[in-house]
mmCIF file of C-alpha atoms in Angstrom:
data_model
loop_
_atom_site.group_PDB
_atom_site.id
_atom_site.type_symbol
_atom_site.label_atom_id
_atom_site.label_comp_id
_atom_site.label_asym_id
_atom_site.label_seq_id
_atom_site.Cartn_x
_atom_site.Cartn_y
_atom_site.Cartn_z
ATOM 1 C CA UNK A 1 -162.333 -15.794 121.884
ATOM 2 C CA UNK A 2 -159.529 -13.635 120.474
ATOM 3 C CA UNK A 3 -156.037 -13.821 121.930
ATOM 4 C CA UNK A 4 -152.961 -11.938 120.839
ATOM 5 C CA UNK A 5 -149.597 -13.599 120.521
ATOM 6 C CA UNK A 6 -146.855 -11.835 122.463
ATOM 7 C CA UNK A 7 -143.167 -12.731 122.448
ATOM 8 C CA UNK A 8 -141.792 -14.149 125.662
ATOM 9 C CA UNK A 9 -139.971 -11.269 127.353
ATOM 10 C CA UNK A 10 -137.123 -13.415 128.604
ATOM 11 C CA UNK A 11 -133.812 -11.588 129.079
ATOM 12 C CA UNK A 12 -132.035 -14.585 127.568
ATOM 13 C CA UNK A 13 -134.167 -14.780 124.443
ATOM 14 C CA UNK A 14 -132.706 -12.725 121.573
ATOM 15 C CA UNK A 15 -134.841 -10.212 119.651
ATOM 16 C CA UNK A 16 -137.737 -10.637 122.092
ATOM 17 C CA UNK A 17 -138.925 -7.083 121.401
ATOM 18 C CA UNK A 18 -139.477 -7.854 117.711
ATOM 19 C CA UNK A 19 -142.589 -9.548 116.300
ATOM 20 C CA UNK A 20 -140.322 -11.925 114.392
ATOM 21 C CA UNK A 21 -136.550 -12.451 114.138
ATOM 22 C CA UNK A 22 -136.742 -11.677 110.413
ATOM 23 C CA UNK A 23 -137.498 -8.078 111.390
ATOM 24 C CA UNK A 24 -133.804 -7.766 112.229
ATOM 25 C CA UNK A 25 -133.164 -7.973 108.490
ATOM 26 C CA UNK A 26 -136.183 -5.984 107.308
ATOM 27 C CA UNK A 27 -135.506 -3.095 109.660
ATOM 28 C CA UNK A 28 -131.711 -3.103 109.678
ATOM 29 C CA UNK A 29 -130.481 0.439 109.032
ATOM 30 C CA UNK A 30 -127.023 1.877 108.250
ATOM 31 C CA UNK A 31 -127.033 3.555 111.681
ATOM 32 C CA UNK A 32 -125.567 0.327 113.004
ATOM 33 C CA UNK A 33 -122.311 0.942 111.151
ATOM 34 C CA UNK A 34 -121.611 3.741 113.622
ATOM 35 C CA UNK A 35 -120.816 0.881 116.013
ATOM 36 C CA UNK A 36 -117.892 -0.021 113.762
ATOM 37 C CA UNK A 37 -116.851 3.611 113.439
ATOM 38 C CA UNK A 38 -116.708 4.098 117.200
ATOM 39 C CA UNK A 39 -115.089 0.744 117.920
ATOM 40 C CA UNK A 40 -112.603 1.231 115.096
ATOM 41 C CA UNK A 41 -111.283 4.593 116.215
ATOM 42 C CA UNK A 42 -111.125 3.280 119.792
ATOM 43 C CA UNK A 43 -108.853 0.330 119.002
ATOM 44 C CA UNK A 44 -106.650 2.494 116.757
ATOM 45 C CA UNK A 45 -106.070 5.017 119.527
ATOM 46 C CA UNK A 46 -105.643 2.370 122.234
ATOM 47 C CA UNK A 47 -102.891 0.777 120.145
ATOM 48 C CA UNK A 48 -101.111 4.154 119.957
ATOM 49 C CA UNK A 49 -101.682 5.330 123.533
ATOM 50 C CA UNK A 50 -98.758 7.565 124.552
ATOM 51 C CA UNK A 51 -98.004 5.616 127.744
ATOM 52 C CA UNK A 52 -97.015 1.954 127.711
ATOM 53 C CA UNK A 53 -99.532 -0.144 129.621
ATOM 54 C CA UNK A 54 -99.272 -3.919 129.797
ATOM 55 C CA UNK A 55 -101.957 -5.681 127.790
ATOM 56 C CA UNK A 56 -103.234 -2.533 126.085
ATOM 57 C CA UNK A 57 -101.979 -3.502 122.640
ATOM 58 C CA UNK A 58 -103.501 -6.978 122.985
ATOM 59 C CA UNK A 59 -106.812 -5.415 123.983
ATOM 60 C CA UNK A 60 -106.689 -3.140 120.955
ATOM 61 C CA UNK A 61 -105.978 -6.103 118.682
ATOM 62 C CA UNK A 62 -108.893 -8.027 120.193
ATOM 63 C CA UNK A 63 -111.203 -5.104 119.462
ATOM 64 C CA UNK A 64 -109.839 -5.031 115.895
ATOM 65 C CA UNK A 65 -110.794 -8.678 115.359
ATOM 66 C CA UNK A 66 -114.207 -8.171 116.981
ATOM 67 C CA UNK A 67 -114.854 -5.069 114.896
ATOM 68 C CA UNK A 68 -114.014 -6.947 111.683
ATOM 69 C CA UNK A 69 -116.473 -9.711 112.615
ATOM 70 C CA UNK A 70 -119.213 -7.209 113.495
ATOM 71 C CA UNK A 71 -118.627 -5.308 110.253
ATOM 72 C CA UNK A 72 -118.989 -8.530 108.245
ATOM 73 C CA UNK A 73 -122.221 -9.338 110.117
ATOM 74 C CA UNK A 74 -123.663 -5.875 109.494
ATOM 75 C CA UNK A 75 -122.726 -5.952 105.804
ATOM 76 C CA UNK A 76 -124.551 -9.281 105.522
ATOM 77 C CA UNK A 77 -127.662 -7.954 107.272
ATOM 78 C CA UNK A 78 -127.747 -4.760 105.209
ATOM 79 C CA UNK A 79 -127.222 -6.642 101.944
ATOM 80 C CA UNK A 80 -129.934 -9.142 102.923
ATOM 81 C CA UNK A 81 -132.372 -6.300 103.517
ATOM 82 C CA UNK A 82 -131.866 -5.012 99.976
ATOM 83 C CA UNK A 83 -131.969 -8.514 98.525
ATOM 84 C CA UNK A 84 -135.011 -9.920 100.340
ATOM 85 C CA UNK A 85 -136.904 -6.738 101.292
ATOM 86 C CA UNK A 86 -136.136 -4.462 98.374
ATOM 87 C CA UNK A 87 -139.443 -2.596 98.524
ATOM 88 C CA UNK A 88 -138.950 -1.921 102.234
ATOM 89 C CA UNK A 89 -135.358 -0.789 101.674
ATOM 90 C CA UNK A 90 -136.014 1.720 98.877
ATOM 91 C CA UNK A 91 -137.657 4.348 101.162
ATOM 92 C CA UNK A 92 -134.310 4.639 102.952
ATOM 93 C CA UNK A 93 -132.948 6.760 100.095
ATOM 94 C CA UNK A 94 -135.760 9.301 100.479
ATOM 95 C CA UNK A 95 -135.686 9.517 104.258
ATOM 96 C CA UNK A 96 -134.114 12.849 105.295
ATOM 97 C CA UNK A 97 -132.224 11.366 108.256
ATOM 98 C CA UNK A 98 -131.719 7.650 107.655
ATOM 99 C CA UNK A 99 -130.201 8.188 104.193
ATOM 100 C CA UNK A 100 -127.442 10.304 105.709
ATOM 101 C CA UNK A 101 -126.142 7.281 107.606
ATOM 102 C CA UNK A 102 -125.176 5.561 104.359
ATOM 103 C CA UNK A 103 -121.958 7.492 104.802
ATOM 104 C CA UNK A 104 -121.275 5.439 107.922
ATOM 105 C CA UNK A 105 -120.533 2.362 105.797
ATOM 106 C CA UNK A 106 -117.294 3.588 104.163
ATOM 107 C CA UNK A 107 -116.266 5.337 107.395
ATOM 108 C CA UNK A 108 -116.709 2.038 109.249
ATOM 109 C CA UNK A 109 -114.338 0.284 106.854
ATOM 110 C CA UNK A 110 -111.402 2.706 107.179
ATOM 111 C CA UNK A 111 -110.379 1.749 110.758
ATOM 112 C CA UNK A 112 -110.150 -1.865 109.618
ATOM 113 C CA UNK A 113 -108.008 -0.790 106.649
ATOM 114 C CA UNK A 114 -105.649 1.129 108.917
ATOM 115 C CA UNK A 115 -105.689 -1.665 111.459
ATOM 116 C CA UNK A 116 -104.300 -4.128 108.922
ATOM 117 C CA UNK A 117 -101.026 -2.213 108.601
ATOM 118 C CA UNK A 118 -100.968 -1.076 112.230
ATOM 119 C CA UNK A 119 -101.214 -4.586 113.669
ATOM 120 C CA UNK A 120 -99.288 -6.326 110.873
ATOM 121 C CA UNK A 121 -96.394 -3.968 110.126
ATOM 122 C CA UNK A 122 -93.944 -4.952 107.435
ATOM 123 C CA UNK A 123 -96.198 -7.672 106.035
ATOM 124 C CA UNK A 124 -96.716 -7.143 102.280
ATOM 125 C CA UNK A 125 -99.911 -9.216 102.237
ATOM 126 C CA UNK A 126 -101.536 -7.009 104.874
ATOM 127 C CA UNK A 127 -100.491 -3.831 103.075
ATOM 128 C CA UNK A 128 -101.761 -5.174 99.749
ATOM 129 C CA UNK A 129 -105.130 -6.178 101.218
ATOM 130 C CA UNK A 130 -105.416 -2.796 102.925
ATOM 131 C CA UNK A 131 -104.719 -1.020 99.626
ATOM 132 C CA UNK A 132 -107.400 -2.966 97.768
ATOM 133 C CA UNK A 133 -109.903 -2.275 100.530
ATOM 134 C CA UNK A 134 -108.932 1.400 100.483
ATOM 135 C CA UNK A 135 -109.812 1.760 96.797
ATOM 136 C CA UNK A 136 -113.170 0.101 97.452
ATOM 137 C CA UNK A 137 -113.713 2.479 100.331
ATOM 138 C CA UNK A 138 -112.800 5.498 98.196
ATOM 139 C CA UNK A 139 -115.368 4.435 95.599
ATOM 140 C CA UNK A 140 -118.043 4.017 98.295
ATOM 141 C CA UNK A 141 -117.136 7.411 99.736
ATOM 142 C CA UNK A 142 -117.619 9.088 96.373
ATOM 143 C CA UNK A 143 -120.879 7.217 95.840
ATOM 144 C CA UNK A 144 -122.395 8.370 99.124
ATOM 145 C CA UNK A 145 -120.889 11.831 98.689
ATOM 146 C CA UNK A 146 -122.797 12.319 95.456
ATOM 147 C CA UNK A 147 -125.815 10.020 95.756
ATOM 148 C CA UNK A 148 -127.136 11.178 99.133
ATOM 149 C CA UNK A 149 -126.869 14.919 98.364
ATOM 150 C CA UNK A 150 -128.575 14.251 95.020
ATOM 151 C CA UNK A 151 -131.573 12.760 96.838
ATOM 152 C CA UNK A 152 -131.305 15.539 99.383
ATOM 153 C CA UNK A 153 -131.550 18.146 96.620
ATOM 154 C CA UNK A 154 -134.228 16.448 94.535
ATOM 155 C CA UNK A 155 -136.411 14.095 96.573
ATOM 156 C CA UNK A 156 -136.168 14.703 100.316
ATOM 157 C CA UNK A 157 -138.046 17.136 102.512
ATOM 158 C CA UNK A 158 -135.702 19.397 104.485
ATOM 159 C CA UNK A 159 -135.893 22.690 106.324
ATOM 160 C CA UNK A 160 -133.407 24.805 108.237
ATOM 161 C CA UNK A 161 -135.238 24.151 111.505
ATOM 162 C CA UNK A 162 -134.887 20.366 111.130
ATOM 163 C CA UNK A 163 -131.265 20.542 110.002
ATOM 164 C CA UNK A 164 -128.675 18.839 112.304
ATOM 165 C CA UNK A 165 -125.072 17.715 112.175
ATOM 166 C CA UNK A 166 -126.290 14.501 110.547
ATOM 167 C CA UNK A 167 -126.013 16.366 107.235
ATOM 168 C CA UNK A 168 -122.248 15.914 107.522
ATOM 169 C CA UNK A 169 -122.347 12.121 107.364
ATOM 170 C CA UNK A 170 -122.529 11.603 103.573
ATOM 171 C CA UNK A 171 -119.748 14.079 102.696
ATOM 172 C CA UNK A 172 -117.215 13.259 105.430
ATOM 173 C CA UNK A 173 -116.285 9.714 104.224
ATOM 174 C CA UNK A 174 -114.119 11.169 101.446
ATOM 175 C CA UNK A 175 -111.839 12.961 103.897
ATOM 176 C CA UNK A 176 -111.771 9.902 106.163
ATOM 177 C CA UNK A 177 -110.471 7.982 103.153
ATOM 178 C CA UNK A 178 -107.999 10.818 102.516
ATOM 179 C CA UNK A 179 -106.547 10.493 106.015
ATOM 180 C CA UNK A 180 -106.161 6.766 105.481
ATOM 181 C CA UNK A 181 -104.448 7.365 102.131
ATOM 182 C CA UNK A 182 -101.654 9.281 103.838
ATOM 183 C CA UNK A 183 -101.342 6.644 106.540
ATOM 184 C CA UNK A 184 -101.215 3.736 104.078
ATOM 185 C CA UNK A 185 -98.842 5.535 101.714
ATOM 186 C CA UNK A 186 -96.128 5.424 104.374
ATOM 187 C CA UNK A 187 -96.179 1.615 104.125
ATOM 188 C CA UNK A 188 -96.233 1.272 100.321
ATOM 189 C CA UNK A 189 -93.768 1.474 97.410
ATOM 190 C CA UNK A 190 -93.406 4.920 95.840
ATOM 191 C CA UNK A 191 -95.601 4.256 92.781
ATOM 192 C CA UNK A 192 -98.542 3.042 94.846
ATOM 193 C CA UNK A 193 -98.011 5.732 97.455
ATOM 194 C CA UNK A 194 -98.106 8.490 94.833
ATOM 195 C CA UNK A 195 -101.498 7.337 93.528
ATOM 196 C CA UNK A 196 -102.936 7.255 97.045
ATOM 197 C CA UNK A 197 -101.548 10.659 98.007
ATOM 198 C CA UNK A 198 -102.849 12.413 94.893
ATOM 199 C CA UNK A 199 -106.223 10.722 95.346
ATOM 200 C CA UNK A 200 -106.175 11.630 99.036
ATOM 201 C CA UNK A 201 -105.751 15.335 98.390
ATOM 202 C CA UNK A 202 -108.541 15.229 95.799
ATOM 203 C CA UNK A 203 -110.834 13.444 98.258
ATOM 204 C CA UNK A 204 -109.951 16.024 100.915
ATOM 205 C CA UNK A 205 -110.994 18.770 98.518
ATOM 206 C CA UNK A 206 -114.288 17.047 97.776
ATOM 207 C CA UNK A 207 -115.153 16.828 101.456
ATOM 208 C CA UNK A 208 -113.642 19.381 103.834
ATOM 209 C CA UNK A 209 -114.803 22.594 102.084
ATOM 210 C CA UNK A 210 -118.343 21.213 101.783
ATOM 211 C CA UNK A 211 -118.308 20.094 105.418
ATOM 212 C CA UNK A 212 -117.156 23.523 106.583
ATOM 213 C CA UNK A 213 -120.019 25.041 104.594
ATOM 214 C CA UNK A 214 -122.458 22.722 106.335
ATOM 215 C CA UNK A 215 -120.994 23.711 109.706
ATOM 216 C CA UNK A 216 -121.635 27.349 108.822
ATOM 217 C CA UNK A 217 -125.284 26.563 108.139
ATOM 218 C CA UNK A 218 -125.431 24.518 111.353
ATOM 219 C CA UNK A 219 -124.212 27.548 113.320
ATOM 220 C CA UNK A 220 -126.988 29.611 111.736
ATOM 221 C CA UNK A 221 -129.579 26.934 112.495
ATOM 222 C CA UNK A 222 -128.549 26.763 116.163
ATOM 223 C CA UNK A 223 -128.699 30.561 116.448
ATOM 224 C CA UNK A 224 -132.146 30.809 114.857
ATOM 225 C CA UNK A 225 -133.877 27.640 116.044
ATOM 226 C CA UNK A 226 -131.870 26.688 119.168
ATOM 227 C CA UNK A 227 -131.122 23.105 120.151
ATOM 228 C CA UNK A 228 -132.227 20.094 118.089
ATOM 229 C CA UNK A 229 -134.801 17.627 119.478
ATOM 230 C CA UNK A 230 -133.499 15.556 122.380
ATOM 231 C CA UNK A 231 -133.570 12.409 120.205
ATOM 232 C CA UNK A 232 -130.893 14.091 118.050
ATOM 233 C CA UNK A 233 -129.151 15.826 120.942
ATOM 234 C CA UNK A 234 -125.835 14.051 120.374
ATOM 235 C CA UNK A 235 -125.706 15.207 116.722
ATOM 236 C CA UNK A 236 -123.861 18.373 117.797
ATOM 237 C CA UNK A 237 -120.775 16.220 118.387
ATOM 238 C CA UNK A 238 -120.680 15.272 114.707
ATOM 239 C CA UNK A 239 -119.199 18.694 113.967
ATOM 240 C CA UNK A 240 -115.884 17.428 115.364
ATOM 241 C CA UNK A 241 -115.732 14.696 112.716
ATOM 242 C CA UNK A 242 -114.842 16.664 109.582
ATOM 243 C CA UNK A 243 -112.613 19.053 111.541
ATOM 244 C CA UNK A 244 -110.597 16.322 113.241
ATOM 245 C CA UNK A 245 -110.378 14.135 110.151
ATOM 246 C CA UNK A 246 -109.501 17.101 107.946
ATOM 247 C CA UNK A 247 -106.598 17.981 110.239
ATOM 248 C CA UNK A 248 -105.473 14.358 110.533
ATOM 249 C CA UNK A 249 -105.545 13.950 106.745
ATOM 250 C CA UNK A 250 -103.321 17.000 106.226
ATOM 251 C CA UNK A 251 -100.836 15.546 108.700
ATOM 252 C CA UNK A 252 -100.730 12.028 107.241
ATOM 253 C CA UNK A 253 -100.631 13.180 103.624
ATOM 254 C CA UNK A 254 -97.971 15.756 104.459
ATOM 255 C CA UNK A 255 -95.851 13.126 106.189
ATOM 256 C CA UNK A 256 -96.065 10.684 103.285
ATOM 257 C CA UNK A 257 -95.626 13.042 100.335
ATOM 258 C CA UNK A 258 -91.888 13.933 100.555
ATOM 259 C CA UNK A 259 -90.689 10.326 100.485
ATOM 260 C CA UNK A 260 -93.217 9.203 97.869
ATOM 261 C CA UNK A 261 -92.345 12.004 95.429
ATOM 262 C CA UNK A 262 -88.595 12.142 96.032
ATOM 263 C CA UNK A 263 -86.619 12.474 92.775
ATOM 264 C CA UNK A 264 -89.741 13.432 90.821
ATOM 265 C CA UNK A 265 -90.935 16.706 89.365
ATOM 266 C CA UNK A 266 -93.315 16.944 92.338
ATOM 267 C CA UNK A 267 -90.484 16.833 94.891
ATOM 268 C CA UNK A 268 -90.425 20.612 95.603
ATOM 269 C CA UNK A 269 -94.190 20.663 96.128
ATOM 270 C CA UNK A 270 -94.113 17.508 98.251
ATOM 271 C CA UNK A 271 -91.447 19.041 100.480
ATOM 272 C CA UNK A 272 -93.924 21.769 101.400
ATOM 273 C CA UNK A 273 -96.718 19.313 102.169
ATOM 274 C CA UNK A 274 -95.358 18.477 105.608
ATOM 275 C CA UNK A 275 -94.995 21.979 107.099
ATOM 276 C CA UNK A 276 -98.135 23.267 105.375
ATOM 277 C CA UNK A 277 -99.997 20.232 106.701
ATOM 278 C CA UNK A 278 -98.955 21.074 110.254
ATOM 279 C CA UNK A 279 -100.060 24.685 109.852
ATOM 280 C CA UNK A 280 -103.398 23.671 108.355
ATOM 281 C CA UNK A 281 -103.938 21.046 111.048
ATOM 282 C CA UNK A 282 -103.231 23.573 113.797
ATOM 283 C CA UNK A 283 -105.841 25.941 112.369
ATOM 284 C CA UNK A 284 -108.425 23.180 112.138
ATOM 285 C CA UNK A 285 -107.483 21.959 115.611
ATOM 286 C CA UNK A 286 -108.366 25.374 117.007
ATOM 287 C CA UNK A 287 -111.714 25.301 115.222
ATOM 288 C CA UNK A 288 -112.307 21.827 116.613
ATOM 289 C CA UNK A 289 -111.585 23.000 120.145
ATOM 290 C CA UNK A 290 -114.342 25.609 119.812
ATOM 291 C CA UNK A 291 -116.827 22.959 118.671
ATOM 292 C CA UNK A 292 -115.676 20.541 121.400
ATOM 293 C CA UNK A 293 -116.401 23.019 124.179
ATOM 294 C CA UNK A 294 -119.679 24.005 122.494
ATOM 295 C CA UNK A 295 -120.768 20.364 122.139
ATOM 296 C CA UNK A 296 -120.035 19.702 125.827
ATOM 297 C CA UNK A 297 -122.059 22.732 126.910
ATOM 298 C CA UNK A 298 -125.024 21.959 124.663
ATOM 299 C CA UNK A 299 -125.027 18.304 125.706
ATOM 300 C CA UNK A 300 -125.156 19.329 129.367
ATOM 301 C CA UNK A 301 -128.384 21.194 128.594
ATOM 302 C CA UNK A 302 -129.791 18.198 126.718
ATOM 303 C CA UNK A 303 -128.942 15.868 129.623
ATOM 304 C CA UNK A 304 -130.953 18.045 132.004
ATOM 305 C CA UNK A 305 -133.875 17.855 129.584
ATOM 306 C CA UNK A 306 -133.603 14.078 129.385
ATOM 307 C CA UNK A 307 -131.323 12.589 126.727
ATOM 308 C CA UNK A 308 -132.800 9.266 125.530
ATOM 309 C CA UNK A 309 -130.413 6.524 124.510
ATOM 310 C CA UNK A 310 -130.292 5.603 120.824
ATOM 311 C CA UNK A 311 -127.653 4.739 118.256
ATOM 312 C CA UNK A 312 -126.923 8.444 117.917
ATOM 313 C CA UNK A 313 -124.888 8.120 121.115
ATOM 314 C CA UNK A 314 -122.088 6.698 118.965
ATOM 315 C CA UNK A 315 -121.574 10.348 118.065
ATOM 316 C CA UNK A 316 -119.683 10.543 121.371
ATOM 317 C CA UNK A 317 -116.997 8.235 119.941
ATOM 318 C CA UNK A 318 -115.861 8.580 116.312
ATOM 319 C CA UNK A 319 -115.908 12.415 116.061
ATOM 320 C CA UNK A 320 -114.024 12.717 119.346
ATOM 321 C CA UNK A 321 -111.708 9.928 118.225
ATOM 322 C CA UNK A 322 -110.599 11.541 114.974
ATOM 323 C CA UNK A 323 -110.063 14.863 116.749
ATOM 324 C CA UNK A 324 -107.969 12.951 119.279
ATOM 325 C CA UNK A 325 -105.979 11.316 116.462
ATOM 326 C CA UNK A 326 -105.218 14.763 115.052
ATOM 327 C CA UNK A 327 -104.146 15.974 118.504
ATOM 328 C CA UNK A 328 -101.916 12.939 119.030
ATOM 329 C CA UNK A 329 -100.264 13.393 115.627
ATOM 330 C CA UNK A 330 -99.758 17.110 116.245
ATOM 331 C CA UNK A 331 -97.892 16.168 119.397
ATOM 332 C CA UNK A 332 -95.569 13.940 117.372
ATOM 333 C CA UNK A 333 -95.057 16.463 114.565
ATOM 334 C CA UNK A 334 -94.585 19.566 116.713
ATOM 335 C CA UNK A 335 -92.828 17.977 119.677
ATOM 336 C CA UNK A 336 -95.193 19.841 122.018
ATOM 337 C CA UNK A 337 -96.121 17.726 125.023
ATOM 338 C CA UNK A 338 -99.390 19.593 125.477
ATOM 339 C CA UNK A 339 -100.971 17.959 122.427
ATOM 340 C CA UNK A 340 -99.856 14.498 123.548
ATOM 341 C CA UNK A 341 -101.206 14.973 127.071
ATOM 342 C CA UNK A 342 -104.441 16.417 125.712
ATOM 343 C CA UNK A 343 -104.814 13.422 123.378
ATOM 344 C CA UNK A 344 -104.152 10.960 126.197
ATOM 345 C CA UNK A 345 -106.891 12.582 128.276
ATOM 346 C CA UNK A 346 -109.329 12.372 125.382
ATOM 347 C CA UNK A 347 -108.443 8.709 124.788
ATOM 348 C CA UNK A 348 -109.361 7.873 128.381
ATOM 349 C CA UNK A 349 -112.660 9.724 127.995
ATOM 350 C CA UNK A 350 -113.250 8.039 124.638
ATOM 351 C CA UNK A 351 -112.762 4.540 126.055
ATOM 352 C CA UNK A 352 -115.186 5.299 128.880
ATOM 353 C CA UNK A 353 -117.799 6.612 126.427
ATOM 354 C CA UNK A 354 -117.257 3.632 124.115
ATOM 355 C CA UNK A 355 -117.760 1.141 126.963
ATOM 356 C CA UNK A 356 -121.070 2.713 128.018
ATOM 357 C CA UNK A 357 -122.446 3.040 124.486
ATOM 358 C CA UNK A 358 -121.231 -0.412 123.409
ATOM 359 C CA UNK A 359 -122.911 -2.171 126.341
ATOM 360 C CA UNK A 360 -126.200 -0.346 125.841
ATOM 361 C CA UNK A 361 -126.123 -0.924 122.076
ATOM 362 C CA UNK A 362 -125.441 -4.640 122.531
ATOM 363 C CA UNK A 363 -128.373 -4.821 124.940
ATOM 364 C CA UNK A 364 -130.618 -3.005 122.457
ATOM 365 C CA UNK A 365 -129.560 -5.277 119.602
ATOM 366 C CA UNK A 366 -129.989 -8.452 121.660
ATOM 367 C CA UNK A 367 -133.521 -7.572 122.662
ATOM 368 C CA UNK A 368 -134.352 -5.819 119.401
ATOM 369 C CA UNK A 369 -135.723 -2.549 120.749
ATOM 370 C CA UNK A 370 -132.996 -0.594 118.897
ATOM 371 C CA UNK A 371 -133.828 -2.341 115.631
ATOM 372 C CA UNK A 372 -136.111 0.211 114.014
ATOM 373 C CA UNK A 373 -136.330 1.568 110.492
ATOM 374 C CA UNK A 374 -138.075 4.973 110.600
ATOM 375 C CA UNK A 375 -138.052 5.033 106.811
ATOM 376 C CA UNK A 376 -140.770 2.357 106.755
ATOM 377 C CA UNK A 377 -144.229 3.870 106.394
ATOM 378 C CA UNK A 378 -145.820 1.496 108.909
ATOM 379 C CA UNK A 379 -144.601 -0.668 111.726
ATOM 380 C CA UNK A 380 -145.231 -4.409 111.672
ATOM 381 C CA UNK A 381 -148.070 -5.580 113.837
ATOM 382 C CA UNK A 382 -147.960 -8.558 116.135
ATOM 383 C CA UNK A 383 -149.602 -11.546 114.558
ATOM 384 C CA UNK A 384 -152.957 -12.479 116.047
ATOM 385 C CA UNK A 385 -154.471 -15.916 116.227
ATOM 386 C CA UNK A 386 -157.943 -17.105 117.061
ATOM 387 C CA UNK A 387 -158.503 -19.546 119.878
#
């Protein structure tokens, strides 16, 4: 008599949808770092909410600590996959979708870097740790920005019809690091700030123009081949990421440059960085507004068709969050209340989206049904035993 072993489907038993708990390691993908991206931008914006609300800052700090712990856990799981399941991890680099999410790793680190100086202002140790982590993040951003496109150009199978906003993920981390460079530079001595600002502008140049080119191709793809599959329906929101971060980076770098380069040969150029940054951010903000309205309209169509939940739903958080950060900063730099009110509205919507996606992602991780590695050629089978 042949019987098949099945896991006990208890709601209190973790990973009960997986054949074995070790599958959490073998099938852990970089998609999970979008959890850190979404949580990170949420606590950063909550801590800077325009209205003072009792307990809001404490809540933001709690999310910061939780996000740091989750990031450490995910780094451990991802490293363990490469260490103990190297042959199963290698196909990730050739997968046309999963490989793109390698860019989520450096983008997940930046909110923690910024959080160190935001929640520990005036503490040299926090600023020093943040600076070291920033340089690590910049290196990772450059690695993904070159490595993933190299595989995309030489080893992966792509077509215009299958193209989505996911293509943006490997190139955007550089501009995310650039925005952080301007933010950190305002808390550092001039010599350190100068290095970060110069590096930040270079990183911006290695990311934003390429991202805008990808958005142009994405527009063409949507016109010719219509909406992406419902499983990738949320990917349209990713277009807000490079636009919002590009604008935010111009604002932070422009704010930091004049003080950092005062009394240097770069002082006249640095003095222009602030006003030019505002102008550039306003232009990008307008472009982002077009994509925001478009993403809402296209998502409404996808919802009517049936939008299945997956980790892609984190696309509702980080891209909206960085666009919100740009809006909030424009309000401060221009003195126009409209931008501040608009940002506050988006923060409320962001928190609501984060709560829904976080709960459903935690449920999927606990039970294991969201732990899937499409890059693996075959799925593990349930072990059978003979009675």
